[in-house]
Coordinates of N, CA and C in Angstrom, one line a residue:
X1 N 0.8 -1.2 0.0 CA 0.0 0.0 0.0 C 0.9 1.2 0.0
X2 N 0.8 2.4 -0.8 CA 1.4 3.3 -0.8 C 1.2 4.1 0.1
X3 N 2.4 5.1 0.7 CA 2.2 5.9 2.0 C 3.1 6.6 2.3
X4 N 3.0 7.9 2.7 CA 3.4 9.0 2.9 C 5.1 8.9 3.0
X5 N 5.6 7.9 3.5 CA 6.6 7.7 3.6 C 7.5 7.3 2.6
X6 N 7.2 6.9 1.8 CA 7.6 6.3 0.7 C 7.8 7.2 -0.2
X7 N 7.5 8.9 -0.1 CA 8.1 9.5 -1.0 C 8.8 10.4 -0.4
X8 N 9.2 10.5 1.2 CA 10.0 11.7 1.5 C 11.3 11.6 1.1
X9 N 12.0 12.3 1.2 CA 13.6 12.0 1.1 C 13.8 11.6 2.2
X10 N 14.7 10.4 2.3 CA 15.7 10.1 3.2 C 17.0 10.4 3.1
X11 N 17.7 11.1 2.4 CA 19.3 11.4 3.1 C 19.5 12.6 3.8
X12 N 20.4 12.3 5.1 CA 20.3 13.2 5.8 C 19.3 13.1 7.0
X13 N 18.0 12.2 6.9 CA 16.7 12.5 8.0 C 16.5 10.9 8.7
X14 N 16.2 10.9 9.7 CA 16.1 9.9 10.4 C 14.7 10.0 10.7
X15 N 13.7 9.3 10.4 CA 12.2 9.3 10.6 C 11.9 7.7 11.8
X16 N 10.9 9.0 13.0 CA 10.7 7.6 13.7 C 10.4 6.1 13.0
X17 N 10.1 5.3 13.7 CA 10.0 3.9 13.2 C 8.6 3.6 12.9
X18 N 8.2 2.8 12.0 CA 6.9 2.8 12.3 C 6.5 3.4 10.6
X19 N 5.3 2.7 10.2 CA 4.3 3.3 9.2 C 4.5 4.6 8.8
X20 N 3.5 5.4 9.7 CA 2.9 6.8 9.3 C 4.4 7.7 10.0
X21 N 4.6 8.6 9.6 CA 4.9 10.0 10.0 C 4.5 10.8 11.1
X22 N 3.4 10.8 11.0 CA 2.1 11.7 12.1 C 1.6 11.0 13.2
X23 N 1.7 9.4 13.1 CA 1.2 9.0 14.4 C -0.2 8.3 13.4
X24 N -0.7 8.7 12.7 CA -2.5 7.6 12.5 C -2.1 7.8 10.8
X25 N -2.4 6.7 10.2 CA -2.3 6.6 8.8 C -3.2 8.4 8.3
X26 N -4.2 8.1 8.7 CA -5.0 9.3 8.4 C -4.7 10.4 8.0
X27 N -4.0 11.2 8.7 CA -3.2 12.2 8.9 C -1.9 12.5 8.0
X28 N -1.2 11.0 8.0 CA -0.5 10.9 6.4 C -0.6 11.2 5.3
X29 N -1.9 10.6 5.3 CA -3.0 10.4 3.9 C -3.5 12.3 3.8
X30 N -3.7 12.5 4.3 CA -3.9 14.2 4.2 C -2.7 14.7 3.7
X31 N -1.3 14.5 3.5 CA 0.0 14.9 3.4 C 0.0 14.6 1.9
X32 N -0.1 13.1 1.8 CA -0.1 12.5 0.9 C -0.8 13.1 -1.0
X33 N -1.9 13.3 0.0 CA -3.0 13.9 -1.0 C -3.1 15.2 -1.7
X34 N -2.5 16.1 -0.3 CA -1.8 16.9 -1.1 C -1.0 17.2 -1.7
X35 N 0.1 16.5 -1.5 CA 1.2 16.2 -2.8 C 0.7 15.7 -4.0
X36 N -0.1 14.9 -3.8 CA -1.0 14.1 -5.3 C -1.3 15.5 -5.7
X37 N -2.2 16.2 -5.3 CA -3.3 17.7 -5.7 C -1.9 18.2 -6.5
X38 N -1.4 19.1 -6.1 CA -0.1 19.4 -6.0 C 0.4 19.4 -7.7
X39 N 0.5 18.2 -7.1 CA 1.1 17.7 -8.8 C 2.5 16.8 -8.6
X40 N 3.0 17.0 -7.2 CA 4.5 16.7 -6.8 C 4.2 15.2 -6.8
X41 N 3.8 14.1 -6.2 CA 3.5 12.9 -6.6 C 2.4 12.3 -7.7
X42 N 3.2 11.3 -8.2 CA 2.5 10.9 -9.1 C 2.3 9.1 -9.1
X43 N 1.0 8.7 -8.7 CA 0.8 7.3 -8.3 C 0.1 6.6 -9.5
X44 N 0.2 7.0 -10.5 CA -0.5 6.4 -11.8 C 0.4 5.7 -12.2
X45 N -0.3 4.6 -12.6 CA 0.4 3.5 -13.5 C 1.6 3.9 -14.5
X46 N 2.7 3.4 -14.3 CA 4.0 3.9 -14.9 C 4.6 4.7 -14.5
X47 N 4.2 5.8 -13.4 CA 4.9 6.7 -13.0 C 5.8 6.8 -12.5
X48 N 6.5 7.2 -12.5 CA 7.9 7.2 -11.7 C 8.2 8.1 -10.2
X49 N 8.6 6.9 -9.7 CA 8.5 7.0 -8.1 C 9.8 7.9 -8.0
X50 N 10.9 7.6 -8.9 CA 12.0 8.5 -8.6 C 11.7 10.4 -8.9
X51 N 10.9 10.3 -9.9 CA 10.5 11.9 -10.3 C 9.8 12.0 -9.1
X52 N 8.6 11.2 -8.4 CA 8.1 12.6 -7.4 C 9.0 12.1 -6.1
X53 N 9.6 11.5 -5.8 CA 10.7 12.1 -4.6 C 11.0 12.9 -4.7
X54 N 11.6 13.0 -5.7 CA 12.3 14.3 -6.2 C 12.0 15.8 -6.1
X55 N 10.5 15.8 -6.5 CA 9.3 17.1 -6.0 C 9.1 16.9 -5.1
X56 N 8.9 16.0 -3.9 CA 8.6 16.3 -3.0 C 10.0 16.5 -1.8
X57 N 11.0 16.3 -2.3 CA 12.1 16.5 -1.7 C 12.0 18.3 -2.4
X58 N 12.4 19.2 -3.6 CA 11.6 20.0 -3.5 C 11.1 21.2 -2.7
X59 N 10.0 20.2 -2.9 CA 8.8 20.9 -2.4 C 9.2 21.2 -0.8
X60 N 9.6 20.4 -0.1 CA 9.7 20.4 1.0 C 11.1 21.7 1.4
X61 N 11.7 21.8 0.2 CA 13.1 22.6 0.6 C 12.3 23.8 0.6
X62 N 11.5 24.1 -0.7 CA 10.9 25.0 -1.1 C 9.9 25.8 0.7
X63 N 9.6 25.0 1.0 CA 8.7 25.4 2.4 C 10.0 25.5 3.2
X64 N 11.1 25.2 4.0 CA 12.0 25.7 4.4 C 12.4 27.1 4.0
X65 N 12.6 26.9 3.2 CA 13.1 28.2 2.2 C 11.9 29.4 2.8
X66 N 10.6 29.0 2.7 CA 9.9 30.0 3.1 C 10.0 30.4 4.5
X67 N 10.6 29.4 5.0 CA 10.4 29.7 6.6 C 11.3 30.0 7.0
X68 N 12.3 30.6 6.4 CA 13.2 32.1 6.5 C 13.3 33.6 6.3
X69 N 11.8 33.4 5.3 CA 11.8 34.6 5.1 C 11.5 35.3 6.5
X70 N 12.4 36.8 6.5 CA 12.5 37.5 7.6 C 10.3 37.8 8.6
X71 N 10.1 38.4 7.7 CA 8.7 38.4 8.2 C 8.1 37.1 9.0
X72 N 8.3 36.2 8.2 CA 7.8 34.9 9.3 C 8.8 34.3 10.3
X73 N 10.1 34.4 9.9 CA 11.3 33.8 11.0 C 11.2 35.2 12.2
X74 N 11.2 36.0 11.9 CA 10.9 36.6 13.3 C 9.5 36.8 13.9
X75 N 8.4 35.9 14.0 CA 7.6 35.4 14.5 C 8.1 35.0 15.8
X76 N 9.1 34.0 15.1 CA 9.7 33.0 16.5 C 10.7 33.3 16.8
X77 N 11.5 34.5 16.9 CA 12.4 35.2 17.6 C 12.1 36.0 18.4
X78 N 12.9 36.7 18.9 CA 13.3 37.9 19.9 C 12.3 37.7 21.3
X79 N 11.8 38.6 21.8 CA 11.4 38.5 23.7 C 9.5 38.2 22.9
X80 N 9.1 38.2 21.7 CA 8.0 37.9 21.1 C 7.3 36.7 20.7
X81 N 8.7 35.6 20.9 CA 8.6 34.3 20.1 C 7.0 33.8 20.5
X82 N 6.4 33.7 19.5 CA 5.5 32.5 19.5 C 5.6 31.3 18.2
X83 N 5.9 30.1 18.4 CA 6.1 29.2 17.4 C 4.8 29.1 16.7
X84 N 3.5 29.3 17.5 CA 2.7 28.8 17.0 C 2.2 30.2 15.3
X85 N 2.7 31.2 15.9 CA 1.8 32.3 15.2 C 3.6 31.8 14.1
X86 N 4.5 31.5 14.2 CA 5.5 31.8 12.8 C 4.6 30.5 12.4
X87 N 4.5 29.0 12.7 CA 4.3 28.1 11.9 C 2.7 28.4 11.3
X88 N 1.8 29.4 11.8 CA 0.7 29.7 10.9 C 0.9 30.5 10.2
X89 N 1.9 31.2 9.9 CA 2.3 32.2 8.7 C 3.2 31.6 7.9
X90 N 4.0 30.7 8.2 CA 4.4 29.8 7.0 C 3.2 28.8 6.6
X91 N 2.5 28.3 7.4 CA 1.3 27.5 6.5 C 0.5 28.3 5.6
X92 N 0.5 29.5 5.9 CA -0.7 30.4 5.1 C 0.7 30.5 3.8
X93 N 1.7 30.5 3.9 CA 2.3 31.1 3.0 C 3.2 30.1 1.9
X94 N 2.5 28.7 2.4 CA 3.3 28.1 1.8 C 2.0 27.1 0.6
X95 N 2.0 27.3 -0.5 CA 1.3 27.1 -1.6 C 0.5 25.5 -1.7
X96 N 1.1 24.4 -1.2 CA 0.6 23.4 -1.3 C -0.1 23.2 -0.4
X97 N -0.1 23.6 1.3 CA -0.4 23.2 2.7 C -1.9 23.5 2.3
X98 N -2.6 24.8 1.8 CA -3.9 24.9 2.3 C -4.7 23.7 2.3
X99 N -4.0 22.7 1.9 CA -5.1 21.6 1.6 C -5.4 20.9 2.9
X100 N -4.3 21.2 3.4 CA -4.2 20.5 4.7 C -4.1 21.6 6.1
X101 N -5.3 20.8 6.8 CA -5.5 21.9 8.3 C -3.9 22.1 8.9
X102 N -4.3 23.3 9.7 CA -3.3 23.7 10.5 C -2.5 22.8 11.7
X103 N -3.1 21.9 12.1 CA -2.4 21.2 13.1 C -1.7 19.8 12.1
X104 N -2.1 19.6 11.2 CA -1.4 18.4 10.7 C -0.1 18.9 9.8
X105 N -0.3 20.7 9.5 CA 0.9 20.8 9.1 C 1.8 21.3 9.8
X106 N 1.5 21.8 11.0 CA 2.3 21.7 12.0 C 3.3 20.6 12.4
X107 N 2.4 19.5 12.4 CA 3.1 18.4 13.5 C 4.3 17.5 12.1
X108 N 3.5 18.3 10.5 CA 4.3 17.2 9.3 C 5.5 18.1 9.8
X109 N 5.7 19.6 9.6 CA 6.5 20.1 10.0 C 7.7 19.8 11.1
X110 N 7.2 19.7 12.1 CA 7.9 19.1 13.3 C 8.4 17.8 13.1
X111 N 7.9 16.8 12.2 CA 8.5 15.3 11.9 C 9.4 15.6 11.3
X112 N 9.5 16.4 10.0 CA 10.9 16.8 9.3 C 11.4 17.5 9.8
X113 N 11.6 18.4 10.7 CA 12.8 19.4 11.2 C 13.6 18.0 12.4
X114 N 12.5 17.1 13.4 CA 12.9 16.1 14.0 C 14.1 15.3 13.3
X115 N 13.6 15.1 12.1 CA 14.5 13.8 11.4 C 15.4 14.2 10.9
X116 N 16.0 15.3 11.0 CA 16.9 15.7 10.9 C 18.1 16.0 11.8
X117 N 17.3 16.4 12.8 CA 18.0 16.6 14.1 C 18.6 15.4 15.1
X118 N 17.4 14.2 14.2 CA 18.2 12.7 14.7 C 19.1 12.1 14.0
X119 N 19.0 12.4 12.6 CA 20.4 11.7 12.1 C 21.7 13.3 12.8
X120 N 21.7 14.3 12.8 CA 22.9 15.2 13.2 C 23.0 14.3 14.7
X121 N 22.2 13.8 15.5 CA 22.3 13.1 16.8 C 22.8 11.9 16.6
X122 N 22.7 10.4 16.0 CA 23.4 9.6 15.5 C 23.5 9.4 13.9
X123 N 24.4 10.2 13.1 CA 24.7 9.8 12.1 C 24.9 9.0 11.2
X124 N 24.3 8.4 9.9 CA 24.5 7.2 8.9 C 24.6 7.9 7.6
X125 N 25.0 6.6 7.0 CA 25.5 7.0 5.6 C 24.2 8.0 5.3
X126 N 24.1 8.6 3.9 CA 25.6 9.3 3.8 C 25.6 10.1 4.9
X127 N 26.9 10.0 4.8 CA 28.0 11.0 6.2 C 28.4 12.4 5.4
X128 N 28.6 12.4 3.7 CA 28.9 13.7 3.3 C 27.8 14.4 3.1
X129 N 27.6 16.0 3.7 CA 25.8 16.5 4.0 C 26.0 16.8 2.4
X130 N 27.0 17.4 1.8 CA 26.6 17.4 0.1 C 25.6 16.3 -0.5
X131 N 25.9 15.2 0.2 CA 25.2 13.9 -0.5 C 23.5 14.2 0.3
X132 N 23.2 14.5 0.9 CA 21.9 14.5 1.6 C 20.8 15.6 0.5
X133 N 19.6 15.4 1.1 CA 18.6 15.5 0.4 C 18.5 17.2 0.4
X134 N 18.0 18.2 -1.0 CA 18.0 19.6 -0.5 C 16.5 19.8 0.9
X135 N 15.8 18.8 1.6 CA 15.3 19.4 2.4 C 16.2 19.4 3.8
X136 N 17.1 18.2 3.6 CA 17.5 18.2 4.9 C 18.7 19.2 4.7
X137 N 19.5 19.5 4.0 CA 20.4 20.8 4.2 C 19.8 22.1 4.2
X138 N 18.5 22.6 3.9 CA 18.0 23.4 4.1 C 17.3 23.7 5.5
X139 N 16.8 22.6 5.7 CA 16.6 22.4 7.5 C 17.8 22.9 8.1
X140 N 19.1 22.5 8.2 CA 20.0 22.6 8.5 C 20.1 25.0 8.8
X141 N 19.7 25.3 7.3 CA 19.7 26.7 7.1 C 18.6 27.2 8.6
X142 N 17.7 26.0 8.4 CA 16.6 27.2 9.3 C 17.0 26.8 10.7
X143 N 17.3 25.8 10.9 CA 17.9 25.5 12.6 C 18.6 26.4 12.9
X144 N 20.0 26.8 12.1 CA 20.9 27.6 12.4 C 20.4 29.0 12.8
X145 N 19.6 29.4 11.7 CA 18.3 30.6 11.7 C 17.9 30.9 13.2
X146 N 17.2 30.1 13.4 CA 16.2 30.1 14.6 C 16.9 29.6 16.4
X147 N 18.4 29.2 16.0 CA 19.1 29.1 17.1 C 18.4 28.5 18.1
X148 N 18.3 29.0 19.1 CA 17.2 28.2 20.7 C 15.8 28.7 20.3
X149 N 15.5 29.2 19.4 CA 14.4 29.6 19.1 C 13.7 28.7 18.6
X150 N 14.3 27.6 18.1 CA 13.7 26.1 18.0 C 13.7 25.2 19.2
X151 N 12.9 24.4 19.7 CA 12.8 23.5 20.8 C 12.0 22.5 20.7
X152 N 12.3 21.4 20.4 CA 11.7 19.8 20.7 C 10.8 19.7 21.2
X153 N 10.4 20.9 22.6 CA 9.5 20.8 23.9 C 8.6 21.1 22.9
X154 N 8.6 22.0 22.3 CA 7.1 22.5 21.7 C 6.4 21.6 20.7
X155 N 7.0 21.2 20.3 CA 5.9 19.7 19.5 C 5.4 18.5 20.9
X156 N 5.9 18.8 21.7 CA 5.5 17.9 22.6 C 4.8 18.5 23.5
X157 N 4.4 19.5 23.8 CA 3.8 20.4 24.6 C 2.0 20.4 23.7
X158 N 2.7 20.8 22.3 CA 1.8 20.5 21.6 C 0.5 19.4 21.7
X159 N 1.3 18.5 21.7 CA 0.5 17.1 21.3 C -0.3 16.7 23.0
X160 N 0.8 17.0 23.7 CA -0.5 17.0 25.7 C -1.5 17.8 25.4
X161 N -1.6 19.2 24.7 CA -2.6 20.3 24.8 C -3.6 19.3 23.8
X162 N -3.8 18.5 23.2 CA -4.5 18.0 22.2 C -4.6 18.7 20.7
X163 N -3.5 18.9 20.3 CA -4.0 20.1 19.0 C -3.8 19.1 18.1
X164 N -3.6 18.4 17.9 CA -3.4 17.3 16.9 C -5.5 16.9 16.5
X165 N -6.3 17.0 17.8 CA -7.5 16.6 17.8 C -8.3 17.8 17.0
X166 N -7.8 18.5 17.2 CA -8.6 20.0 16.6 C -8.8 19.8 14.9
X167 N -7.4 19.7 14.3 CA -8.2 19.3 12.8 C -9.1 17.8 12.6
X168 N -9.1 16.8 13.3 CA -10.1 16.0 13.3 C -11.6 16.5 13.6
X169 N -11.0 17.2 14.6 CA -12.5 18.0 15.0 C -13.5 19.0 14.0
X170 N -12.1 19.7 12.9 CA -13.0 20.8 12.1 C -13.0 19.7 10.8
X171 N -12.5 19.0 11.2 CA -12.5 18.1 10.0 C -14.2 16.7 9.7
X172 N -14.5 16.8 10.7 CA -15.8 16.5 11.0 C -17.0 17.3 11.0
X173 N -16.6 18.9 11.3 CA -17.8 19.7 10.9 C -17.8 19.9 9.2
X174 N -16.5 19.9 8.7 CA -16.7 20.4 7.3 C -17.3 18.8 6.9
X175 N -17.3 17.8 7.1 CA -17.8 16.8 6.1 C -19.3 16.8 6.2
X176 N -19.9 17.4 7.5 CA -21.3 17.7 8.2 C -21.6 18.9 6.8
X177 N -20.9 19.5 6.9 CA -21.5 20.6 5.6 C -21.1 20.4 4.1
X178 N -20.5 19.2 4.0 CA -20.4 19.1 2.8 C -19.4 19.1 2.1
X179 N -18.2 18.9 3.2 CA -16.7 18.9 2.9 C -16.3 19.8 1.9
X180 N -14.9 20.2 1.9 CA -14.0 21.3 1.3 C -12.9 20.6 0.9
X181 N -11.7 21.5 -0.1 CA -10.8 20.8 -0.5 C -10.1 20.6 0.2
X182 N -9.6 21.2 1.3 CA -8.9 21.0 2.6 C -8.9 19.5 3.1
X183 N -10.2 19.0 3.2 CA -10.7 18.1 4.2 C -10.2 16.6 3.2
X184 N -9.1 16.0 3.5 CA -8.9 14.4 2.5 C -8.7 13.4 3.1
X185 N -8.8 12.4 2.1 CA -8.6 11.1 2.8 C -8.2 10.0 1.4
X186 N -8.2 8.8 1.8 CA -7.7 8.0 1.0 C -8.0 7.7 0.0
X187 N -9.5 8.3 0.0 CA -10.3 8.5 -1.5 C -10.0 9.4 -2.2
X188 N -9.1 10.4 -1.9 CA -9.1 11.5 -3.0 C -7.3 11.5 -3.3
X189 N -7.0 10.1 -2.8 CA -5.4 9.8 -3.8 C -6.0 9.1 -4.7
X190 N -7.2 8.1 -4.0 CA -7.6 6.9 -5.3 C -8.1 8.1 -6.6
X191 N -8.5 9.0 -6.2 CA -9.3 9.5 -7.1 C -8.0 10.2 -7.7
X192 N -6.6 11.1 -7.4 CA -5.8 11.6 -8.1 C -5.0 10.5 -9.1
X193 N -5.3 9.4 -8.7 CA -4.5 8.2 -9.3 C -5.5 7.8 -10.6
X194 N -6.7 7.5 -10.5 CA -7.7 7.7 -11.6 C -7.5 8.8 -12.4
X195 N -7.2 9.8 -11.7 CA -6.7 10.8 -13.1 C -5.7 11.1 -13.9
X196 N -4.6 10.1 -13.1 CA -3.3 10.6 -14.0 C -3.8 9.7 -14.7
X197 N -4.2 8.1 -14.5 CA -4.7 7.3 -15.6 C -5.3 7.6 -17.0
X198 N -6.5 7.8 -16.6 CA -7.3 9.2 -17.6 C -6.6 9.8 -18.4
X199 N -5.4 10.5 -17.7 CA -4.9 11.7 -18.4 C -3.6 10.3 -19.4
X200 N -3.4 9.8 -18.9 CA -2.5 8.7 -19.8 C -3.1 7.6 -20.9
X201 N -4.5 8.1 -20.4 CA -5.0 6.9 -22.0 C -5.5 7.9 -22.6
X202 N -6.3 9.3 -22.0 CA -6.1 10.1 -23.4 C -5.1 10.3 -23.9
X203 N -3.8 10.9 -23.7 CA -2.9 10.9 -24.4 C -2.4 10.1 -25.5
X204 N -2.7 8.7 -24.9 CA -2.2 7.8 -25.6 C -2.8 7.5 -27.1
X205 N -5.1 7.6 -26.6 CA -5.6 7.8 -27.4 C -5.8 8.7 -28.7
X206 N -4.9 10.3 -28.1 CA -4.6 11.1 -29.2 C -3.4 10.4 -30.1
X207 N -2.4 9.9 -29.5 CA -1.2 10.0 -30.3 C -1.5 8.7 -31.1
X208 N -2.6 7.7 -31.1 CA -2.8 7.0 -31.8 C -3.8 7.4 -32.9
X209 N -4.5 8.1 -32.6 CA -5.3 9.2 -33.6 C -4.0 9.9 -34.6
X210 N -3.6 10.7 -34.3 CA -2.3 11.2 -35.0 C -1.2 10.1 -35.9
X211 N -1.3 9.0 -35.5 CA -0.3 7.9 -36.5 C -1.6 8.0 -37.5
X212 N -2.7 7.7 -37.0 CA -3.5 7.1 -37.8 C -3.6 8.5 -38.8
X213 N -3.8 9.5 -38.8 CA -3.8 10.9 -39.9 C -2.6 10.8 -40.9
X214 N -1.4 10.7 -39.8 CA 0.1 10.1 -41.0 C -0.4 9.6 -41.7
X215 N -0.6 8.5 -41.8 CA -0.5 7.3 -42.5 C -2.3 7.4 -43.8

């Protein structure tokens, strides 16, 4: 079964053990789906698993990258710091997330800046960071950035307060009204995977139209 994991980059990041990323397949699957939406994965028959690592390694630098810019990195600095208000101004600001509520991109967030911080804690190949993935050397950029202004505690502080429950929770009212693009699940990979299909037998259907005009 395909899953969230299977397309992150691994050089350079140490990801807990285990399935999911986030703790419940669920929550994956919302990660997932938006990368499908996206465009950055691509689960259709013949696709190539090496091209969307690749975007989603990417993609993922690309949202680091954002979370430098001065406006949202000093969120979480100076005698002001709130992590919570920088990590909602890089969600708002980062192009693929709206699809996904605010606490799941929080916590995706906090698993990749983690798995990073555990391989610099025990080390494995590769050992040269040139060889590591552009998210994980870019992490590296924002760690440095954000100095003690980063802290472990706060994803864990997080997860006792229950915020992880809160997008389940609005995630239940919006399906009561008729769900939004935000709101996904494992039906709407099946469904992005039916369309690259689609989009590969038309194609295929035109270019067989087109011999047939040659000839």
């Amino acid at each position: 079964m395909t899953s969230l994991k299977d397309f992150l980059p691994r050089a350079g990041l140490v990801y807990e053990d285990g399935y999911d990323i986030l703790g419940r397949e669920k929550r994956d699957h919302k990660i997932l789906t938006a990368f499908c939406k996206a465009g950055f994965v691509k689960i259709a028959k013949g696709a190539s698993d090496k091209e969307s690592k690749a975007n989603v390694d990417q993609a993922l630098a690309d949202t680091f990258t954002v979370a430098l810019q001065p406006h949202i990195l000093d969120l979480a600095q100076f005698e002001s710091r709130d992590i919570y208000a920088y990590l909602t101004s890089l969600h708002t600001n980062t192009p693929w997330a709206y699809r996904v509520g605010e606490n799941t991109f929080f916590c995706f967030f906090w698993a990749v800046v983690e798995a990073r911080k555990r391989w610099h804690a025990s080390p494995r190949p590769p050992f040269d960071i040139n060889e590591h993935s552009k998210a994980a050397r870019q992490i590296d950029a924002l760690l440095e950035a954000m100095g003690s202004f980063y802290s472990s505690a706060d994803y864990e502080v997080f997860k006792l307060v229950g915020g992880l429950e809160d997008d389940d929770d609005e995630e239940d009212k919006n399906e009561d009204e008729g769900g939004k693009d935000g709101d996904i699940d494992m039906t709407d990979v099946a469904a992005a995977l039916n369309e690259d299909i689609a989009e590969d037998d038309l194609r295929r259907g035109v270019e067989a139209m087109n011999i047939d005009d040659d000839n």
